């Protein structure tokens, strides 16, 4: 799992570095950290899940036209959060993730942010 998370962090950082992000150093760092923070999943699964979603939402703010690999990272984070938490923790992580991603998507402001947000939740 750690190898997957490091590969995901590298892929996200590379994709953001090649994007048109206004603040590339911050966007690259936040994108990579959103995957790397999940390495601590055995320590505090709920805290790590919420922190990963917070970093993903921040990444949305820094790169509104996020690359596809960031979407994959988001989907992986939802799946990992569901797998590492008990039922209550998974529900709390999902709610926190959905709220943060919704806020990040709304603030980033693509014209069809509601459709993007609902599509993300559908996955």
PDB file of N, CA and C in Angstrom, residues 14-89:
ATOM      1  N   UNK A  14       3.490  15.299 -10.403  1.00  0.00           N
ATOM      2  CA  UNK A  14       3.933  15.483 -11.791  1.00  0.00           C
ATOM      3  C   UNK A  14       2.832  16.101 -12.637  1.00  0.00           C
ATOM      4  N   UNK A  15       1.611  15.594 -12.505  1.00  0.00           N
ATOM      5  CA  UNK A  15       0.491  16.128 -13.291  1.00  0.00           C
ATOM      6  C   UNK A  15       0.232  17.589 -12.967  1.00  0.00           C
ATOM      7  N   UNK A  16       0.286  17.944 -11.694  1.00  0.00           N
ATOM      8  CA  UNK A  16       0.059  19.339 -11.308  1.00  0.00           C
ATOM      9  C   UNK A  16       1.214  20.213 -11.787  1.00  0.00           C
ATOM     10  N   UNK A  17       2.435  19.708 -11.723  1.00  0.00           N
ATOM     11  CA  UNK A  17       3.591  20.479 -12.191  1.00  0.00           C
ATOM     12  C   UNK A  17       3.486  20.783 -13.678  1.00  0.00           C
ATOM     13  N   UNK A  18       2.834  19.904 -14.426  1.00  0.00           N
ATOM     14  CA  UNK A  18       2.682  20.108 -15.868  1.00  0.00           C
ATOM     15  C   UNK A  18       1.410  20.880 -16.215  1.00  0.00           C
ATOM     16  N   UNK A  19       0.605  21.219 -15.211  1.00  0.00           N
ATOM     17  CA  UNK A  19      -0.651  21.930 -15.447  1.00  0.00           C
ATOM     18  C   UNK A  19      -0.418  23.438 -15.473  1.00  0.00           C
ATOM     19  N   UNK A  20      -1.523  24.167 -15.566  1.00  0.00           N
ATOM     20  CA  UNK A  20      -1.467  25.629 -15.573  1.00  0.00           C
ATOM     21  C   UNK A  20      -1.760  26.216 -14.196  1.00  0.00           C
ATOM     22  N   UNK A  21      -1.441  25.498 -13.145  1.00  0.00           N
ATOM     23  CA  UNK A  21      -1.702  25.969 -11.785  1.00  0.00           C
ATOM     24  C   UNK A  21      -0.988  27.297 -11.561  1.00  0.00           C
ATOM     25  N   UNK A  22      -1.702  28.230 -10.945  1.00  0.00           N
ATOM     26  CA  UNK A  22      -1.140  29.559 -10.709  1.00  0.00           C
ATOM     27  C   UNK A  22       0.011  29.510  -9.704  1.00  0.00           C
ATOM     28  N   UNK A  23      -0.148  28.727  -8.679  1.00  0.00           N
ATOM     29  CA  UNK A  23       0.859  28.619  -7.626  1.00  0.00           C
ATOM     30  C   UNK A  23       1.420  27.198  -7.630  1.00  0.00           C
ATOM     31  N   UNK A  24       2.254  26.893  -8.607  1.00  0.00           N
ATOM     32  CA  UNK A  24       2.721  25.518  -8.802  1.00  0.00           C
ATOM     33  C   UNK A  24       3.430  24.914  -7.595  1.00  0.00           C
ATOM     34  N   UNK A  25       4.366  25.602  -6.946  1.00  0.00           N
ATOM     35  CA  UNK A  25       5.035  24.949  -5.813  1.00  0.00           C
ATOM     36  C   UNK A  25       4.054  24.512  -4.720  1.00  0.00           C
ATOM     37  N   UNK A  26       3.126  25.378  -4.385  1.00  0.00           N
ATOM     38  CA  UNK A  26       2.134  25.027  -3.360  1.00  0.00           C
ATOM     39  C   UNK A  26       1.208  23.922  -3.851  1.00  0.00           C
ATOM     40  N   UNK A  27       0.771  24.016  -5.090  1.00  0.00           N
ATOM     41  CA  UNK A  27      -0.142  23.016  -5.644  1.00  0.00           C
ATOM     42  C   UNK A  27       0.518  21.646  -5.726  1.00  0.00           C
ATOM     43  N   UNK A  28       1.774  21.601  -6.134  1.00  0.00           N
ATOM     44  CA  UNK A  28       2.503  20.331  -6.215  1.00  0.00           C
ATOM     45  C   UNK A  28       2.663  19.729  -4.825  1.00  0.00           C
ATOM     46  N   UNK A  29       3.035  20.551  -3.865  1.00  0.00           N
ATOM     47  CA  UNK A  29       3.239  20.078  -2.495  1.00  0.00           C
ATOM     48  C   UNK A  29       1.947  19.537  -1.894  1.00  0.00           C
ATOM     49  N   UNK A  30       0.871  20.289  -2.019  1.00  0.00           N
ATOM     50  CA  UNK A  30      -0.412  19.871  -1.460  1.00  0.00           C
ATOM     51  C   UNK A  30      -0.903  18.593  -2.133  1.00  0.00           C
ATOM     52  N   UNK A  31      -0.753  18.510  -3.436  1.00  0.00           N
ATOM     53  CA  UNK A  31      -1.201  17.323  -4.158  1.00  0.00           C
ATOM     54  C   UNK A  31      -0.443  16.081  -3.720  1.00  0.00           C
ATOM     55  N   UNK A  32       0.863  16.199  -3.597  1.00  0.00           N
ATOM     56  CA  UNK A  32       1.662  15.052  -3.156  1.00  0.00           C
ATOM     57  C   UNK A  32       1.329  14.668  -1.714  1.00  0.00           C
ATOM     58  N   UNK A  33       1.181  15.654  -0.858  1.00  0.00           N
ATOM     59  CA  UNK A  33       0.894  15.374   0.557  1.00  0.00           C
ATOM     60  C   UNK A  33      -0.475  14.739   0.760  1.00  0.00           C
ATOM     61  N   UNK A  34      -1.426  15.020  -0.130  1.00  0.00           N
ATOM     62  CA  UNK A  34      -2.760  14.427   0.022  1.00  0.00           C
ATOM     63  C   UNK A  34      -2.700  12.906  -0.056  1.00  0.00           C
ATOM     64  N   UNK A  35      -1.761  12.361  -0.810  1.00  0.00           N
ATOM     65  CA  UNK A  35      -1.592  10.907  -0.875  1.00  0.00           C
ATOM     66  C   UNK A  35      -0.641  10.418   0.224  1.00  0.00           C
ATOM     67  N   UNK A  36       0.435  11.147   0.441  1.00  0.00           N
ATOM     68  CA  UNK A  36       1.436  10.699   1.412  1.00  0.00           C
ATOM     69  C   UNK A  36       0.902  10.653   2.838  1.00  0.00           C
ATOM     70  N   UNK A  37      -0.022  11.539   3.175  1.00  0.00           N
ATOM     71  CA  UNK A  37      -0.562  11.557   4.536  1.00  0.00           C
ATOM     72  C   UNK A  37      -1.268  10.236   4.867  1.00  0.00           C
ATOM     73  N   UNK A  38      -1.748   9.543   3.848  1.00  0.00           N
ATOM     74  CA  UNK A  38      -2.447   8.270   4.074  1.00  0.00           C
ATOM     75  C   UNK A  38      -1.512   7.164   4.548  1.00  0.00           C
ATOM     76  N   UNK A  39      -0.205   7.383   4.470  1.00  0.00           N
ATOM     77  CA  UNK A  39       0.740   6.407   5.002  1.00  0.00           C
ATOM     78  C   UNK A  39       0.526   6.245   6.511  1.00  0.00           C
ATOM     79  N   UNK A  40       0.038   7.287   7.173  1.00  0.00           N
ATOM     80  CA  UNK A  40      -0.234   7.232   8.612  1.00  0.00           C
ATOM     81  C   UNK A  40      -1.581   6.619   8.965  1.00  0.00           C
ATOM     82  N   UNK A  41      -2.175   5.900   8.051  1.00  0.00           N
ATOM     83  CA  UNK A  41      -3.532   5.385   8.232  1.00  0.00           C
ATOM     84  C   UNK A  41      -3.664   4.432   9.413  1.00  0.00           C
ATOM     85  N   UNK A  42      -2.615   3.749   9.792  1.00  0.00           N
ATOM     86  CA  UNK A  42      -2.705   2.812  10.923  1.00  0.00           C
ATOM     87  C   UNK A  42      -2.646   3.543  12.263  1.00  0.00           C
ATOM     88  N   UNK A  43      -2.090   4.731  12.252  1.00  0.00           N
ATOM     89  CA  UNK A  43      -1.911   5.517  13.474  1.00  0.00           C
ATOM     90  C   UNK A  43      -3.235   6.122  13.923  1.00  0.00           C
ATOM     91  N   UNK A  44      -3.874   6.904  13.087  1.00  0.00           N
ATOM     92  CA  UNK A  44      -5.151   7.572  13.377  1.00  0.00           C
ATOM     93  C   UNK A  44      -5.969   7.587  12.096  1.00  0.00           C
ATOM     94  N   UNK A  45      -6.691   6.517  11.788  1.00  0.00           N
ATOM     95  CA  UNK A  45      -7.351   6.425  10.484  1.00  0.00           C
ATOM     96  C   UNK A  45      -8.326   7.561  10.182  1.00  0.00           C
ATOM     97  N   UNK A  46      -9.141   7.951  11.141  1.00  0.00           N
ATOM     98  CA  UNK A  46     -10.116   9.008  10.877  1.00  0.00           C
ATOM     99  C   UNK A  46      -9.427  10.351  10.675  1.00  0.00           C
ATOM    100  N   UNK A  47      -8.493  10.671  11.528  1.00  0.00           N
ATOM    101  CA  UNK A  47      -7.753  11.932  11.402  1.00  0.00           C
ATOM    102  C   UNK A  47      -7.009  12.000  10.068  1.00  0.00           C
ATOM    103  N   UNK A  48      -6.349  10.923   9.708  1.00  0.00           N
ATOM    104  CA  UNK A  48      -5.601  10.880   8.455  1.00  0.00           C
ATOM    105  C   UNK A  48      -6.551  11.009   7.263  1.00  0.00           C
ATOM    106  N   UNK A  49      -7.708  10.364   7.336  1.00  0.00           N
ATOM    107  CA  UNK A  49      -8.691  10.456   6.253  1.00  0.00           C
ATOM    108  C   UNK A  49      -9.168  11.890   6.065  1.00  0.00           C
ATOM    109  N   UNK A  50      -9.532  12.536   7.160  1.00  0.00           N
ATOM    110  CA  UNK A  50     -10.021  13.917   7.091  1.00  0.00           C
ATOM    111  C   UNK A  50      -8.918  14.851   6.604  1.00  0.00           C
ATOM    112  N   UNK A  51      -7.698  14.639   7.071  1.00  0.00           N
ATOM    113  CA  UNK A  51      -6.578  15.468   6.622  1.00  0.00           C
ATOM    114  C   UNK A  51      -6.329  15.285   5.123  1.00  0.00           C
ATOM    115  N   UNK A  52      -6.421  14.053   4.642  1.00  0.00           N
ATOM    116  CA  UNK A  52      -6.236  13.803   3.206  1.00  0.00           C
ATOM    117  C   UNK A  52      -7.302  14.539   2.397  1.00  0.00           C
ATOM    118  N   UNK A  53      -8.551  14.507   2.862  1.00  0.00           N
ATOM    119  CA  UNK A  53      -9.619  15.224   2.156  1.00  0.00           C
ATOM    120  C   UNK A  53      -9.400  16.733   2.211  1.00  0.00           C
ATOM    121  N   UNK A  54      -8.918  17.235   3.342  1.00  0.00           N
ATOM    122  CA  UNK A  54      -8.639  18.677   3.446  1.00  0.00           C
ATOM    123  C   UNK A  54      -7.551  19.078   2.450  1.00  0.00           C
ATOM    124  N   UNK A  55      -6.528  18.256   2.319  1.00  0.00           N
ATOM    125  CA  UNK A  55      -5.468  18.549   1.353  1.00  0.00           C
ATOM    126  C   UNK A  55      -5.985  18.460  -0.080  1.00  0.00           C
ATOM    127  N   UNK A  56      -6.843  17.493  -0.346  1.00  0.00           N
ATOM    128  CA  UNK A  56      -7.432  17.389  -1.688  1.00  0.00           C
ATOM    129  C   UNK A  56      -8.288  18.613  -2.011  1.00  0.00           C
ATOM    130  N   UNK A  57      -9.069  19.074  -1.033  1.00  0.00           N
ATOM    131  CA  UNK A  57      -9.898  20.265  -1.249  1.00  0.00           C
ATOM    132  C   UNK A  57      -9.021  21.494  -1.486  1.00  0.00           C
ATOM    133  N   UNK A  58      -7.932  21.599  -0.744  1.00  0.00           N
ATOM    134  CA  UNK A  58      -6.984  22.698  -0.956  1.00  0.00           C
ATOM    135  C   UNK A  58      -6.377  22.607  -2.350  1.00  0.00           C
ATOM    136  N   UNK A  59      -6.079  21.387  -2.787  1.00  0.00           N
ATOM    137  CA  UNK A  59      -5.564  21.187  -4.134  1.00  0.00           C
ATOM    138  C   UNK A  59      -6.539  21.660  -5.196  1.00  0.00           C
ATOM    139  N   UNK A  60      -7.838  21.449  -4.944  1.00  0.00           N
ATOM    140  CA  UNK A  60      -8.854  21.942  -5.876  1.00  0.00           C
ATOM    141  C   UNK A  60      -8.828  23.465  -5.972  1.00  0.00           C
ATOM    142  N   UNK A  61      -8.582  24.102  -4.847  1.00  0.00           N
ATOM    143  CA  UNK A  61      -8.517  25.567  -4.848  1.00  0.00           C
ATOM    144  C   UNK A  61      -7.285  26.071  -5.598  1.00  0.00           C
ATOM    145  N   UNK A  62      -6.188  25.346  -5.484  1.00  0.00           N
ATOM    146  CA  UNK A  62      -4.949  25.769  -6.125  1.00  0.00           C
ATOM    147  C   UNK A  62      -4.904  25.412  -7.609  1.00  0.00           C
ATOM    148  N   UNK A  63      -5.607  24.365  -7.997  1.00  0.00           N
ATOM    149  CA  UNK A  63      -5.650  23.937  -9.409  1.00  0.00           C
ATOM    150  C   UNK A  63      -7.091  23.644  -9.784  1.00  0.00           C
ATOM    151  N   UNK A  64      -7.885  24.684 -10.054  1.00  0.00           N
ATOM    152  CA  UNK A  64      -9.303  24.478 -10.372  1.00  0.00           C
ATOM    153  C   UNK A  64      -9.527  23.538 -11.560  1.00  0.00           C
ATOM    154  N   UNK A  65      -8.644  23.577 -12.545  1.00  0.00           N
ATOM    155  CA  UNK A  65      -8.739  22.652 -13.675  1.00  0.00           C
ATOM    156  C   UNK A  65      -7.828  21.474 -13.385  1.00  0.00           C
ATOM    157  N   UNK A  66      -8.180  20.728 -12.352  1.00  0.00           N
ATOM    158  CA  UNK A  66      -7.302  19.669 -11.879  1.00  0.00           C
ATOM    159  C   UNK A  66      -7.124  18.565 -12.913  1.00  0.00           C
ATOM    160  N   UNK A  67      -5.907  18.019 -12.974  1.00  0.00           N
ATOM    161  CA  UNK A  67      -5.643  16.920 -13.900  1.00  0.00           C
ATOM    162  C   UNK A  67      -6.423  15.664 -13.512  1.00  0.00           C
ATOM    163  N   UNK A  68      -6.588  14.764 -14.456  1.00  0.00           N
ATOM    164  CA  UNK A  68      -7.335  13.527 -14.207  1.00  0.00           C
ATOM    165  C   UNK A  68      -6.735  12.697 -13.083  1.00  0.00           C
ATOM    166  N   UNK A  69      -5.429  12.742 -12.923  1.00  0.00           N
ATOM    167  CA  UNK A  69      -4.804  11.936 -11.881  1.00  0.00           C
ATOM    168  C   UNK A  69      -5.233  12.420 -10.497  1.00  0.00           C
ATOM    169  N   UNK A  70      -5.550  13.700 -10.363  1.00  0.00           N
ATOM    170  CA  UNK A  70      -6.056  14.186  -9.080  1.00  0.00           C
ATOM    171  C   UNK A  70      -7.439  13.606  -8.799  1.00  0.00           C
ATOM    172  N   UNK A  71      -8.241  13.460  -9.828  1.00  0.00           N
ATOM    173  CA  UNK A  71      -9.548  12.831  -9.650  1.00  0.00           C
ATOM    174  C   UNK A  71      -9.365  11.378  -9.217  1.00  0.00           C
ATOM    175  N   UNK A  72      -8.414  10.682  -9.829  1.00  0.00           N
ATOM    176  CA  UNK A  72      -8.110   9.311  -9.426  1.00  0.00           C
ATOM    177  C   UNK A  72      -7.666   9.285  -7.965  1.00  0.00           C
ATOM    178  N   UNK A  73      -6.847  10.242  -7.567  1.00  0.00           N
ATOM    179  CA  UNK A  73      -6.406  10.337  -6.179  1.00  0.00           C
ATOM    180  C   UNK A  73      -7.569  10.558  -5.230  1.00  0.00           C
ATOM    181  N   UNK A  74      -8.508  11.358  -5.651  1.00  0.00           N
ATOM    182  CA  UNK A  74      -9.700  11.604  -4.842  1.00  0.00           C
ATOM    183  C   UNK A  74     -10.509  10.316  -4.667  1.00  0.00           C
ATOM    184  N   UNK A  75     -10.695   9.597  -5.751  1.00  0.00           N
ATOM    185  CA  UNK A  75     -11.439   8.335  -5.681  1.00  0.00           C
ATOM    186  C   UNK A  75     -10.697   7.314  -4.811  1.00  0.00           C
ATOM    187  N   UNK A  76      -9.372   7.272  -4.948  1.00  0.00           N
ATOM    188  CA  UNK A  76      -8.576   6.362  -4.123  1.00  0.00           C
ATOM    189  C   UNK A  76      -8.690   6.736  -2.648  1.00  0.00           C
ATOM    190  N   UNK A  77      -8.712   8.030  -2.360  1.00  0.00           N
ATOM    191  CA  UNK A  77      -8.824   8.475  -0.965  1.00  0.00           C
ATOM    192  C   UNK A  77     -10.168   8.078  -0.375  1.00  0.00           C
ATOM    193  N   UNK A  78     -11.244   8.233  -1.131  1.00  0.00           N
ATOM    194  CA  UNK A  78     -12.548   7.783  -0.636  1.00  0.00           C
ATOM    195  C   UNK A  78     -12.521   6.280  -0.369  1.00  0.00           C
ATOM    196  N   UNK A  79     -11.928   5.500  -1.259  1.00  0.00           N
ATOM    197  CA  UNK A  79     -11.875   4.048  -1.084  1.00  0.00           C
ATOM    198  C   UNK A  79     -11.010   3.665   0.119  1.00  0.00           C
ATOM    199  N   UNK A  80      -9.860   4.309   0.255  1.00  0.00           N
ATOM    200  CA  UNK A  80      -8.972   4.011   1.378  1.00  0.00           C
ATOM    201  C   UNK A  80      -9.618   4.413   2.691  1.00  0.00           C
ATOM    202  N   UNK A  81     -10.260   5.578   2.723  1.00  0.00           N
ATOM    203  CA  UNK A  81     -10.933   6.028   3.948  1.00  0.00           C
ATOM    204  C   UNK A  81     -12.020   5.049   4.363  1.00  0.00           C
ATOM    205  N   UNK A  82     -12.724   4.488   3.395  1.00  0.00           N
ATOM    206  CA  UNK A  82     -13.758   3.503   3.718  1.00  0.00           C
ATOM    207  C   UNK A  82     -13.142   2.217   4.250  1.00  0.00           C
ATOM    208  N   UNK A  83     -11.982   1.859   3.735  1.00  0.00           N
ATOM    209  CA  UNK A  83     -11.360   0.604   4.132  1.00  0.00           C
ATOM    210  C   UNK A  83     -10.606   0.645   5.447  1.00  0.00           C
ATOM    211  N   UNK A  84     -10.114   1.800   5.849  1.00  0.00           N
ATOM    212  CA  UNK A  84      -9.278   1.865   7.056  1.00  0.00           C
ATOM    213  C   UNK A  84     -10.050   2.249   8.312  1.00  0.00           C
ATOM    214  N   UNK A  85     -11.267   2.722   8.145  1.00  0.00           N
ATOM    215  CA  UNK A  85     -12.070   3.159   9.286  1.00  0.00           C
ATOM    216  C   UNK A  85     -13.158   2.139   9.584  1.00  0.00           C
ATOM    217  N   UNK A  86     -13.625   2.138  10.832  1.00  0.00           N
ATOM    218  CA  UNK A  86     -14.799   1.326  11.149  1.00  0.00           C
ATOM    219  C   UNK A  86     -16.014   1.990  10.496  1.00  0.00           C
ATOM    220  N   UNK A  87     -17.181   1.397  10.603  1.00  0.00           N
ATOM    221  CA  UNK A  87     -18.363   1.931   9.909  1.00  0.00           C
ATOM    222  C   UNK A  87     -18.642   3.382  10.271  1.00  0.00           C
ATOM    223  N   UNK A  88     -18.593   3.692  11.549  1.00  0.00           N
ATOM    224  CA  UNK A  88     -18.858   5.067  11.997  1.00  0.00           C
ATOM    225  C   UNK A  88     -17.791   6.019  11.454  1.00  0.00           C
ATOM    226  N   UNK A  89     -16.530   5.630  11.570  1.00  0.00           N
ATOM    227  CA  UNK A  89     -15.437   6.458  11.079  1.00  0.00           C
ATOM    228  C   UNK A  89     -15.492   6.645   9.572  1.00  0.00           C
TER     229      UNK A  89
END
